[in-house]
Coordinates of C-alpha atoms in Angstrom, one line a residue:
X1 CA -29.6 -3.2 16.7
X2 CA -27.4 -0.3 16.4
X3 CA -23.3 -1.3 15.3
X4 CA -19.9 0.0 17.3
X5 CA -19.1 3.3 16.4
X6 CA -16.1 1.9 14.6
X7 CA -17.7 -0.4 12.6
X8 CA -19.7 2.4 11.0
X9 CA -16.5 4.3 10.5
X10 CA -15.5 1.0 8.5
X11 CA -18.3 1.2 5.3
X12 CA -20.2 -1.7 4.0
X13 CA -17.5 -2.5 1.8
X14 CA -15.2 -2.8 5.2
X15 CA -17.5 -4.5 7.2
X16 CA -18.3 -7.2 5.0
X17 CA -14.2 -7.3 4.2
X18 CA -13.7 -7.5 7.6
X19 CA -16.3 -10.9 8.2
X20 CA -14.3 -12.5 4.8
X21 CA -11.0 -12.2 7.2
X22 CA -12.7 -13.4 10.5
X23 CA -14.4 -16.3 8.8
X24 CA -11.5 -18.5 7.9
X25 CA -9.9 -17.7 11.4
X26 CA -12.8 -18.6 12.6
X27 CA -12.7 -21.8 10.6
X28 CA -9.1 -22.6 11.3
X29 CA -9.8 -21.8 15.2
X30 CA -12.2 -24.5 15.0
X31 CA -10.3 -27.2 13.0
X32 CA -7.1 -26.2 15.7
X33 CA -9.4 -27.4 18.8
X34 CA -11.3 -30.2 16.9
X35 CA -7.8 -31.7 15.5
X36 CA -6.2 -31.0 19.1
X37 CA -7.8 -35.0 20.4
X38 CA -6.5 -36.7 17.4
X39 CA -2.5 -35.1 17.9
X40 CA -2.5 -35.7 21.4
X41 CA -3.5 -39.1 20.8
X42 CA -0.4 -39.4 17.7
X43 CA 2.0 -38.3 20.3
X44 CA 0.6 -40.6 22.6
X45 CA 1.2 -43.4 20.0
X46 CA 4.9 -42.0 18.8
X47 CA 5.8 -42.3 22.6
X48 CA 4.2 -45.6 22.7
X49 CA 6.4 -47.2 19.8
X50 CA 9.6 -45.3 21.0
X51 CA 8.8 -47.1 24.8
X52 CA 8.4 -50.3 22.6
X53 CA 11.7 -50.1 20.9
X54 CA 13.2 -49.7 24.1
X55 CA 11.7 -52.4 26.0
X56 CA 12.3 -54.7 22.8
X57 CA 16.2 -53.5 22.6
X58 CA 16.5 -53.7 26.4
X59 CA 15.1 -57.5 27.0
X60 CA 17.0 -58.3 23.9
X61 CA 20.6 -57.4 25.3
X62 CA 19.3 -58.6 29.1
X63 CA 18.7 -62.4 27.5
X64 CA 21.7 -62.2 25.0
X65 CA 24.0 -61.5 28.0
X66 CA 21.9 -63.3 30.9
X67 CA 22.3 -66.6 28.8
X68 CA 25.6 -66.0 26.9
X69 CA 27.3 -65.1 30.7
X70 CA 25.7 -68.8 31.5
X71 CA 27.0 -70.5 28.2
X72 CA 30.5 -69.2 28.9
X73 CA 30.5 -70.1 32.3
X74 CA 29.9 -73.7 31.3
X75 CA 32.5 -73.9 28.3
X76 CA 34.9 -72.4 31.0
X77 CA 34.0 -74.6 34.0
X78 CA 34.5 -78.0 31.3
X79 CA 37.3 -76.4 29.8
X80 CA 39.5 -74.5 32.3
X81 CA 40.0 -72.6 29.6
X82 CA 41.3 -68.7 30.3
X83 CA 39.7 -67.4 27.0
X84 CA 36.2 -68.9 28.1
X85 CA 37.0 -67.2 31.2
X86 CA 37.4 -64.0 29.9
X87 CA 34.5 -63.7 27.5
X88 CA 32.5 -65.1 30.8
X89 CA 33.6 -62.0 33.1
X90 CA 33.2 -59.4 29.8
X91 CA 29.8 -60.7 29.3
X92 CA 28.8 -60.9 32.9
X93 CA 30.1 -57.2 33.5
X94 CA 27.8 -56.3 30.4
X95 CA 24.6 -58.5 31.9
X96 CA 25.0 -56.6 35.5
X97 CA 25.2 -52.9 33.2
X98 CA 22.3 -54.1 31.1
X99 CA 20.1 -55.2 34.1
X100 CA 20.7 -51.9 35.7
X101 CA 19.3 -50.4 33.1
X102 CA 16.9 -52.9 32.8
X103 CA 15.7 -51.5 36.1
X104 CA 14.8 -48.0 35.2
X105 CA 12.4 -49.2 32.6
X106 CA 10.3 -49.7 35.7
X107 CA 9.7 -46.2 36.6
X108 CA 9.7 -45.1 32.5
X109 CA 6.9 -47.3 31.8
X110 CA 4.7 -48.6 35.0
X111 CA 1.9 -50.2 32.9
X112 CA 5.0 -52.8 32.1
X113 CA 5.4 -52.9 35.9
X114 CA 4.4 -56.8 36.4
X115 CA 6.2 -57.9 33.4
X116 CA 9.5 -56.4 33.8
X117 CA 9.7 -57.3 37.7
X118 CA 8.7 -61.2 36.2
X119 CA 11.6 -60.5 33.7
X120 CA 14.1 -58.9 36.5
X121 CA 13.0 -62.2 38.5
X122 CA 13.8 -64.6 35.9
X123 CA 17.3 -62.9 35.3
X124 CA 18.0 -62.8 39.1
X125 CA 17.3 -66.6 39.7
X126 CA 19.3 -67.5 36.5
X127 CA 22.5 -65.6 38.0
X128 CA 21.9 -66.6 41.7
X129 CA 21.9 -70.2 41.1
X130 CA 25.1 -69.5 38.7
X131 CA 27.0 -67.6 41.6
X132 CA 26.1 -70.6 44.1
X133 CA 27.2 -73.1 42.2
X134 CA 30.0 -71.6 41.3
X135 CA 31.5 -70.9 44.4
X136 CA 31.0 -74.9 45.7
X137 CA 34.8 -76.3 45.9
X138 CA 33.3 -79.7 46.4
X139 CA 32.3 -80.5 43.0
X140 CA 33.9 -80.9 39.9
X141 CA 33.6 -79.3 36.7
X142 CA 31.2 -81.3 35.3
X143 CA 29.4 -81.5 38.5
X144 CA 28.5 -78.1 38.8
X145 CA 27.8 -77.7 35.1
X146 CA 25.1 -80.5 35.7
X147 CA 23.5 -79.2 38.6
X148 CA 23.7 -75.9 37.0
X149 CA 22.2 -77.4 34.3
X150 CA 19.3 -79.6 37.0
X151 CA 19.1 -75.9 39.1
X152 CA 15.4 -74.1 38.9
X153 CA 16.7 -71.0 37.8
X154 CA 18.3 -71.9 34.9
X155 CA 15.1 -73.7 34.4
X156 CA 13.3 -71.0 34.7
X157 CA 15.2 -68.9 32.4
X158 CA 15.2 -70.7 29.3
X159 CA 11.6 -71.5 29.7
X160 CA 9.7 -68.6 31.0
X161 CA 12.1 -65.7 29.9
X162 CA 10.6 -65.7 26.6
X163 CA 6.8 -65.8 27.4
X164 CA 7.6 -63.2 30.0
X165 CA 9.2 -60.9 27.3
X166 CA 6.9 -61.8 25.0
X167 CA 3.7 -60.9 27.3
X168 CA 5.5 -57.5 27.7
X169 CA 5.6 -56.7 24.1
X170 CA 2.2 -57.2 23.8
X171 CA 1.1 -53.5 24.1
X172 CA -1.9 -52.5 23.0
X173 CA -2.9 -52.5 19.4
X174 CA -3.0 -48.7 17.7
X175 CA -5.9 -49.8 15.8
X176 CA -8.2 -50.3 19.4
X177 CA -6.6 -47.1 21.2
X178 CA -8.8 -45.5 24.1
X179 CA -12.0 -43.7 23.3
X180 CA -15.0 -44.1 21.0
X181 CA -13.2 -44.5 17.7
X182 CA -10.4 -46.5 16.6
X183 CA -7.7 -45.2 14.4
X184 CA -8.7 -45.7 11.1
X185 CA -12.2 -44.4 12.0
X186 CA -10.3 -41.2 13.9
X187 CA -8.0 -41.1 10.4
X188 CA -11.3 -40.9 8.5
X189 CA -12.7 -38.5 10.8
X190 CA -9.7 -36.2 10.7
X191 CA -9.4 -36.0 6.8
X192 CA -13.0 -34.9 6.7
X193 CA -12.6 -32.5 8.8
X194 CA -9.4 -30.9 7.2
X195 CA -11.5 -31.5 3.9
X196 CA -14.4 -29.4 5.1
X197 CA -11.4 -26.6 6.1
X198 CA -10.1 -26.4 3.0
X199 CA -13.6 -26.5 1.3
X200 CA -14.5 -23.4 3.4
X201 CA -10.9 -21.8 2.7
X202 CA -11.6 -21.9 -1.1
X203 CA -15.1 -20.8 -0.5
X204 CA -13.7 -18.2 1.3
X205 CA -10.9 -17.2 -1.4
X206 CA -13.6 -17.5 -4.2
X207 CA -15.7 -15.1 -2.0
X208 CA -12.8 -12.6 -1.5
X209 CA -11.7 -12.8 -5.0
X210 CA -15.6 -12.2 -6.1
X211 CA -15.9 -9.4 -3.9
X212 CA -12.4 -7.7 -5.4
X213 CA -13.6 -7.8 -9.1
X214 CA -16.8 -6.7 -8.3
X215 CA -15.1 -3.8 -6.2
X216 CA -12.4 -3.6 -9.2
X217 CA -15.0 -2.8 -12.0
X218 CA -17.2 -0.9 -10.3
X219 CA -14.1 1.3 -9.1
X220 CA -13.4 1.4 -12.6
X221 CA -16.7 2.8 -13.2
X222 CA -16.3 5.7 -10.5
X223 CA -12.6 6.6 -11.5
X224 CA -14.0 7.0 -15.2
X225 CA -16.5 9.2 -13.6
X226 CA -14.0 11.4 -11.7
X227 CA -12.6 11.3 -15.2
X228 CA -15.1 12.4 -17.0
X229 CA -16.6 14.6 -14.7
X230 CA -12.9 16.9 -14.9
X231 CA -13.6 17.1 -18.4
X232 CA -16.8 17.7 -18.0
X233 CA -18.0 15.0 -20.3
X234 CA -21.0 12.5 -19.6
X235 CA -21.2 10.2 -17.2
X236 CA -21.6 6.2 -17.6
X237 CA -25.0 4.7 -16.0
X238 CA -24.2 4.4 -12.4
X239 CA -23.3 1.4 -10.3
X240 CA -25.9 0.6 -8.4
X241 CA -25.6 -0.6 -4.9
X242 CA -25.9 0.5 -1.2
X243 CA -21.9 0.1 -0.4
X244 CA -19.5 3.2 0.1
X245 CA -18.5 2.6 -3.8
X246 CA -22.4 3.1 -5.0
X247 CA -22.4 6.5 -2.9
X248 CA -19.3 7.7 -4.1
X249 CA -20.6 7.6 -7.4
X250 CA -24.3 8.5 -6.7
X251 CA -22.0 12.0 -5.4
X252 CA -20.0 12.4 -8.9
X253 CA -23.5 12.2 -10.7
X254 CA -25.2 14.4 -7.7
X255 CA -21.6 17.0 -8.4
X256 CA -22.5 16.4 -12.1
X257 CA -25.5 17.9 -11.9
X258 CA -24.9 20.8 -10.0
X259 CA -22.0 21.7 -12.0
X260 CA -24.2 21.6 -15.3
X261 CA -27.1 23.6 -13.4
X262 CA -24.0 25.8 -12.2
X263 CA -22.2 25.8 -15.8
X264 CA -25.5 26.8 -17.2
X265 CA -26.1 29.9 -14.7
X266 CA -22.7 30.9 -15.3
X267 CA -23.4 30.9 -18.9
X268 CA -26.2 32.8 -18.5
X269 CA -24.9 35.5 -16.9
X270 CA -22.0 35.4 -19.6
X271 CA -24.4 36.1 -22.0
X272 CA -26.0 38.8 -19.8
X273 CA -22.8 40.6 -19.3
X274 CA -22.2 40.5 -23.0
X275 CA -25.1 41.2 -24.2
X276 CA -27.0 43.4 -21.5
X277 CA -24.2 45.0 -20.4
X278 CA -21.7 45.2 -22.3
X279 CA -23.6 46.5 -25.5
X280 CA -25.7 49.0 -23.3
X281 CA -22.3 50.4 -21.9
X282 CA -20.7 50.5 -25.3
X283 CA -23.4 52.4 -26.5
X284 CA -23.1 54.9 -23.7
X285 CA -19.0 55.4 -23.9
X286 CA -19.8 56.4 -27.6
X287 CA -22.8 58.5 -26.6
X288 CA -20.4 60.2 -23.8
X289 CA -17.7 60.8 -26.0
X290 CA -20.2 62.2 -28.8
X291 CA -21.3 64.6 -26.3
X292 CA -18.2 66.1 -25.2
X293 CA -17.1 66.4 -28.5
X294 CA -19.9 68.7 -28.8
X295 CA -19.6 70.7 -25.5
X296 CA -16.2 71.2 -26.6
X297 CA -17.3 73.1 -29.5
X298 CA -19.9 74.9 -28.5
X299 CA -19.0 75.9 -25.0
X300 CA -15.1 75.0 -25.2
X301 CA -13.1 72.9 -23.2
X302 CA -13.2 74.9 -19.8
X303 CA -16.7 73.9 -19.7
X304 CA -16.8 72.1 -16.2
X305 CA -19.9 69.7 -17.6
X306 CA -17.2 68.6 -20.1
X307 CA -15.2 67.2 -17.3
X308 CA -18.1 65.3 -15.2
X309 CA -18.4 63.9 -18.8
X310 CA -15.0 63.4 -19.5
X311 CA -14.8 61.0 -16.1
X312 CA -18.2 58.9 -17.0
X313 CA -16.6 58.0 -20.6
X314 CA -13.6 57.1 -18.4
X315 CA -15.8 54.5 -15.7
X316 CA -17.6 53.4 -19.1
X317 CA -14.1 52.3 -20.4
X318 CA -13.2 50.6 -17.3
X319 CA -15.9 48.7 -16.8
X320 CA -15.8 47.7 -21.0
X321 CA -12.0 46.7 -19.8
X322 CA -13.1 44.9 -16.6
X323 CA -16.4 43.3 -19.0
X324 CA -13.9 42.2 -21.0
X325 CA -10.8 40.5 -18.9
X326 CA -14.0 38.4 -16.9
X327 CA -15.3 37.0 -20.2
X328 CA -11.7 35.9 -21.3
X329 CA -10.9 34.5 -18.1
X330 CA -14.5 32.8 -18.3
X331 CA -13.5 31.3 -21.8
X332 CA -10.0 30.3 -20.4
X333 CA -11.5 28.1 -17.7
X334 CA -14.0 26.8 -20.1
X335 CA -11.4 25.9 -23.1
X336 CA -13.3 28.1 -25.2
X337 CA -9.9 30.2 -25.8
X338 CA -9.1 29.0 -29.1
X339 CA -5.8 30.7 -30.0
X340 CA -5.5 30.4 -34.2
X341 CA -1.1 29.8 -34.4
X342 CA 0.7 31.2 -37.0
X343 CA 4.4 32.5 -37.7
X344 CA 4.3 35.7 -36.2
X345 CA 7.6 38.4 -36.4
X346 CA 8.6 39.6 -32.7
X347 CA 9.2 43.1 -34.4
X348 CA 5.2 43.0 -35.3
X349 CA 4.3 42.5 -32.0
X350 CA 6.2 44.9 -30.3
X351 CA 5.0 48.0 -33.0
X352 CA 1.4 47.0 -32.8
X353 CA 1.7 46.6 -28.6
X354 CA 3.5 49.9 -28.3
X355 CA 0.3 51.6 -30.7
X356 CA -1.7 50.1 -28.3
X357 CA -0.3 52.0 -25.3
X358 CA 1.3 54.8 -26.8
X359 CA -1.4 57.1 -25.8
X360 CA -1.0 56.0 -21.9
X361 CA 2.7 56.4 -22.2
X362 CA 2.8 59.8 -23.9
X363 CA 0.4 60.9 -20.6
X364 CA 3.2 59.8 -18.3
X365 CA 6.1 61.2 -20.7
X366 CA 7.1 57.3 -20.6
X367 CA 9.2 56.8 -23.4
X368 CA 8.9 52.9 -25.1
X369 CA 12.1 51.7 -26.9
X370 CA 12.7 48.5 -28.3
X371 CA 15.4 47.2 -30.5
X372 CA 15.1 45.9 -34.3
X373 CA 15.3 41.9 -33.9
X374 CA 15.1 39.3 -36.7
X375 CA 13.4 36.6 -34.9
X376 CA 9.7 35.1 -35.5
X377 CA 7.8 33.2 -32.6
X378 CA 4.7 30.7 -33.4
X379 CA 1.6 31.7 -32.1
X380 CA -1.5 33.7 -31.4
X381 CA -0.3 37.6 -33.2
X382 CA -3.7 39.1 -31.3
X383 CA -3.2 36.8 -28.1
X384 CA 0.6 37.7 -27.8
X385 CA -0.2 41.8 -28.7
X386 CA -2.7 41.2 -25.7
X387 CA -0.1 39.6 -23.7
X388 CA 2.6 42.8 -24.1
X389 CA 0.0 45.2 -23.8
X390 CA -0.8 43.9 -20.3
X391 CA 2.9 43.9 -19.6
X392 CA 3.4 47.3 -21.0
X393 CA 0.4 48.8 -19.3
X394 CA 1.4 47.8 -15.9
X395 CA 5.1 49.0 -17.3
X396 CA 3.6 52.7 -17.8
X397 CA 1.4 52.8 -14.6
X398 CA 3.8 51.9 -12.0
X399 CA 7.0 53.5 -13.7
X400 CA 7.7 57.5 -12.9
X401 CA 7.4 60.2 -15.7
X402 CA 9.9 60.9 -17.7
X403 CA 11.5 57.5 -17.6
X404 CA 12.4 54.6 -20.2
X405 CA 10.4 50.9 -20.5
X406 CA 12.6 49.0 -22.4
X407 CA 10.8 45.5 -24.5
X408 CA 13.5 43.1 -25.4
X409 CA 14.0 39.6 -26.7
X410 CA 16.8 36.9 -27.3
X411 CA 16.7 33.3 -29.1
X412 CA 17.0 30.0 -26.5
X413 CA 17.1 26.5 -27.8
X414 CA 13.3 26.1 -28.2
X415 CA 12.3 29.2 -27.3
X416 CA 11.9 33.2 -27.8
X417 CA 11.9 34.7 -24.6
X418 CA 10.6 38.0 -24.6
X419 CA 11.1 41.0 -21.5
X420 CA 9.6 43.9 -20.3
X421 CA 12.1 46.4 -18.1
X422 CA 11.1 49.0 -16.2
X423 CA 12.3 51.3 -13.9
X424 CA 9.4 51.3 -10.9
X425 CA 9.2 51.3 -7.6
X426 CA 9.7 47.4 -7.7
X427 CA 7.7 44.5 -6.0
X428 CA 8.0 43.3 -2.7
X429 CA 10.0 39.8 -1.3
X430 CA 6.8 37.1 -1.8
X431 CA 5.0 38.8 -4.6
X432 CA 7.0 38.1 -7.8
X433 CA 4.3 34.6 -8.2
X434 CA 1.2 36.2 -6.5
X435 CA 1.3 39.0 -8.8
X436 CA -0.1 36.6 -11.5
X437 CA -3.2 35.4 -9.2
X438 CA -6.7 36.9 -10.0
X439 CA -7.4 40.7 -8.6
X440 CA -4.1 40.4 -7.1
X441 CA -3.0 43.7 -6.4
X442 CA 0.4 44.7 -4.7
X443 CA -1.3 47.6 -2.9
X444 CA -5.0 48.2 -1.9
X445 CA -4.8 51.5 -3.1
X446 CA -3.6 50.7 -7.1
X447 CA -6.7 49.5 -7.5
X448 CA -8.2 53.1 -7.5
X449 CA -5.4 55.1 -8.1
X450 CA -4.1 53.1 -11.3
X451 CA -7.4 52.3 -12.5
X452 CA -6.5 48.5 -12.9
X453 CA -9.0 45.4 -12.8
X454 CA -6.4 42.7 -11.3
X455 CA -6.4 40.5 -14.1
X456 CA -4.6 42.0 -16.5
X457 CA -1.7 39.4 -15.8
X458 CA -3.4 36.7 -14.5
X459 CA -4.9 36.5 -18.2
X460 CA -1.6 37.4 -19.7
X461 CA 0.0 34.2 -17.5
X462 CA -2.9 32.0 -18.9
X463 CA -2.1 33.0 -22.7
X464 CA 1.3 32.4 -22.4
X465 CA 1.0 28.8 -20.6
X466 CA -1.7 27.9 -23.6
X467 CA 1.0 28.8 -26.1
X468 CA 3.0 26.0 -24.2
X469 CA 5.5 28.9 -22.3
X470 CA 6.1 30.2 -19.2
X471 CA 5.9 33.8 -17.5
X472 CA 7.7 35.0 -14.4
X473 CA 9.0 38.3 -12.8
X474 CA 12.2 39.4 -11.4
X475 CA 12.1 42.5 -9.0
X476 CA 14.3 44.2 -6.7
X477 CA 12.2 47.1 -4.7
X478 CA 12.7 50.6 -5.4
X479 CA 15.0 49.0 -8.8
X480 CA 12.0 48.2 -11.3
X481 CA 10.5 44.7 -12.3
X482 CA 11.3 42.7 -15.1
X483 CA 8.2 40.8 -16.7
X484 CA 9.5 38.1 -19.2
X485 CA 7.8 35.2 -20.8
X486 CA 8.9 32.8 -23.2
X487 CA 6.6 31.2 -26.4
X488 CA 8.1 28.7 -29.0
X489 CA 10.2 29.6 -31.7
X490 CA 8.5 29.4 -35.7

């Protein structure tokens, strides 16, 4: 049976997250509706007792007042006595208020409905046959007080009141309430039934917390992996599975693998291009140049052979150059580029970089200057030479004849920073950080007309960040560039 489309975009590992969440609301769904019976019937019970309390308080004041009005009735009918008479109309005020309210207990509570009418009855008869006899002129005192006394509902009162009130109080028990069970069986029920929640809640939780370690750890694994796998170290056994976590990591070994078949290849053609290549070429440069040394002295240097030779030892010595800057780049990337640090005189560097060029400048009439400085710099000496040669080649090709390319350098807190001035047609807005980027050229053309490979800087840039510095241009076109780095002091 095939699954939604979005429960595929989900995983295993969200899937099966996703039925640990619906599971206990599932579970407390459940409980809710099977627990729903046993509240109703609490409230049911709460409004019971609170009916009870009532009823109780109610009959209470009723016969307190029904048959203290009648006791103070008497003691004021033998006594003529105005306090007796008083208490008698407070109290028979009150008795009237209470049976009143008496009264709406009848449409509060009509399973009571035969008892309290009994009770309003009772209380009725009682205070009738007190109002008749009271208003008789023809008897004395003590007269009325004994037929009072001889009268049914008085009678009536003080002995059926209190079986009445007492039949009305008899509400049914909680412990036999309506339905199959009684309470303490419904109790019983309910705490299993809470009990088997929370047993499937801490199943659930145990579950949840299982499936998190599990995930934890084997995450581990996988972010070791991506660890390993940048420094291109081996990886741990993998984590076996059929989730989204056992995939990811079945990749990294799959990307493992192809980037040690890759690595290999790469290596291989290394090797070719130094070996096959590069040696071959070498050979031919020195063969070329051997050549027209030769043609120059027999036939003398207006020979036009001498110039188609000329031009192959020059290609030879370009692609040696190119050969070259793509096996240090390849060594870079690879960490191979050991650089062997040392306290190296800025002075040093800027003679042996200005040898280096000297023959490219003195082409172009560019002349070099540099001033005497007193500072030493800890670092590669052949790496840093390579790094100002770069600078000072790019210097003489882009600067016009007959001008000045000024080397400088000054002390900072940490640092030596060291420039390289010239006075060419500039860079353009945008390309003082591209310029450093592989085969980067700032027109399509330099790339034939100067002769240049593209990576001249880009490998100077990677030097300098090894030696724990930084490189950067400032340039103004048509105003010259300014090439300046920066490597730590000795």
């Amino acid at each position: 049976m095939s699954r939604p489309g979005w429960l595929e975009d989900l995983g295993t590992i969200g899937r099966r997250l996703l039925l640990i969440v619906c599971i206990p609301v599932f579970v407390q769904l459940v409980l809710t509706l099977m627990t729903m019976p046993f509240i109703d019937h609490l409230i049911q019970v709460a409004e019971t007792q609170f009916r009870s309390k009532e009823l109780i308080s109610r009959s209470n004041w009723l016969g307190f007042t029904t048959s203290g009005s009648g006791l103070m009735w008497i003691a004021a009918t033998l006594t003529a006595d105005d306090t007796y008479k008083r208490i008698y109309g407070d109290l028979r005020t009150l008795r009237d208020s209470e049976y009143k309210q008496f009264l709406q207990l009848l449409e509060s509570q009509p399973e009571q409905k035969e008892n309290l009418q009994a009770l309003t009855r009772i209380v009725t008869s009682f205070c009738s046959s007190l109002d008749k006899i009271d208003e008789r002129n023809d008897l004395s005192g003590e007269a009325k007080v004994e037929a009072f006394v001889r009268s049914p509902g008085f009678y009536n009162f003080w002995t059926t009141f209190p079986s009445v009130r007492r039949n009305a109080l008899l509400i049914e028990r909680t412990d036999h309430v309506v339905g199959p069970m009684t309470l303490p069986e419904k109790r019983q029920w309910f705490t299993m039934v809470v009990g088997c929640g929370m047993l499937i809640n801490l199943i659930t939780a145990a579950a949840v917390a299982l499936i998190a370690i599990s995930l934890a750890l084997r995450l581990k694994v996988v972010t070791e992996n991506a660890r390993r796998l940048a420094k291109d170290q081996p990886l741990l056994e993998p984590v076996g599975g059929h989730d989204d976590v056992a995939l990811l990591d079945e990749t990294f070994h799959s990307m493992a693998g192809a980037l040690k078949e890759a690595t290999e290849r790469r290596q291989e053609l290394l090797n070719m291009v130094s070996h096959d290549i590069r040696t071959p070429l070498a050979t031919v440069q020195a063969s070329l140049e051997i050549l027209a040394d030769r043609i120059a002295i027999t036939s003398g240097a207006q020979d036009a052979s001498l110039e188609i030779i000329e031009r192959a030892a020059n290609n030879c010595t370009r692609i040696l150059s190119l050969t070259k800057d793509l096996l240090d780049i390849q060594k870079i990337e690879s960490g191979m580029f050991n650089l062997e640090k040392t306290s190296v005189e800025i002075e040093a560097l800027f003679e042996e970089a200005i040898d280096t060029v000297a023959g490219m400048a003195a082409k172009k009439n560019v002349k070099l200057q540099y001033e005497a400085h007193n500072l030493s710099c800890f670092g590669d000496a052949p790496r840093l030479v390579q790094v100002l040669t770069n600078l000072l080649s790019n210097a003489i090709k882009f600067s016009p004849e007959n001008s000045i390319v000024n080397i400088n350098a000054a002390e900072r807190v940490d640092f030596i920073e060291i420039e390289v001035v010239d006075r060419g047609r500039g860079l353009p807005p945008g390309m003082t950080e591209a310029v450093f980027d592989r085969f980067r050229q700032v027109e399509a053309k330099d790339s034939s007309e100067r002769k240049g490979t593209g990576l001249g800087l880009a490998i100077a840039k990677a030097i300098v960040e090894l030696h724990g510095g930084k490189i950067a241009c400032r340039s103004e076109p048509g105003k010259g560039s300014t090439f300046y780095f920066t490597v730590p002091r000795a």
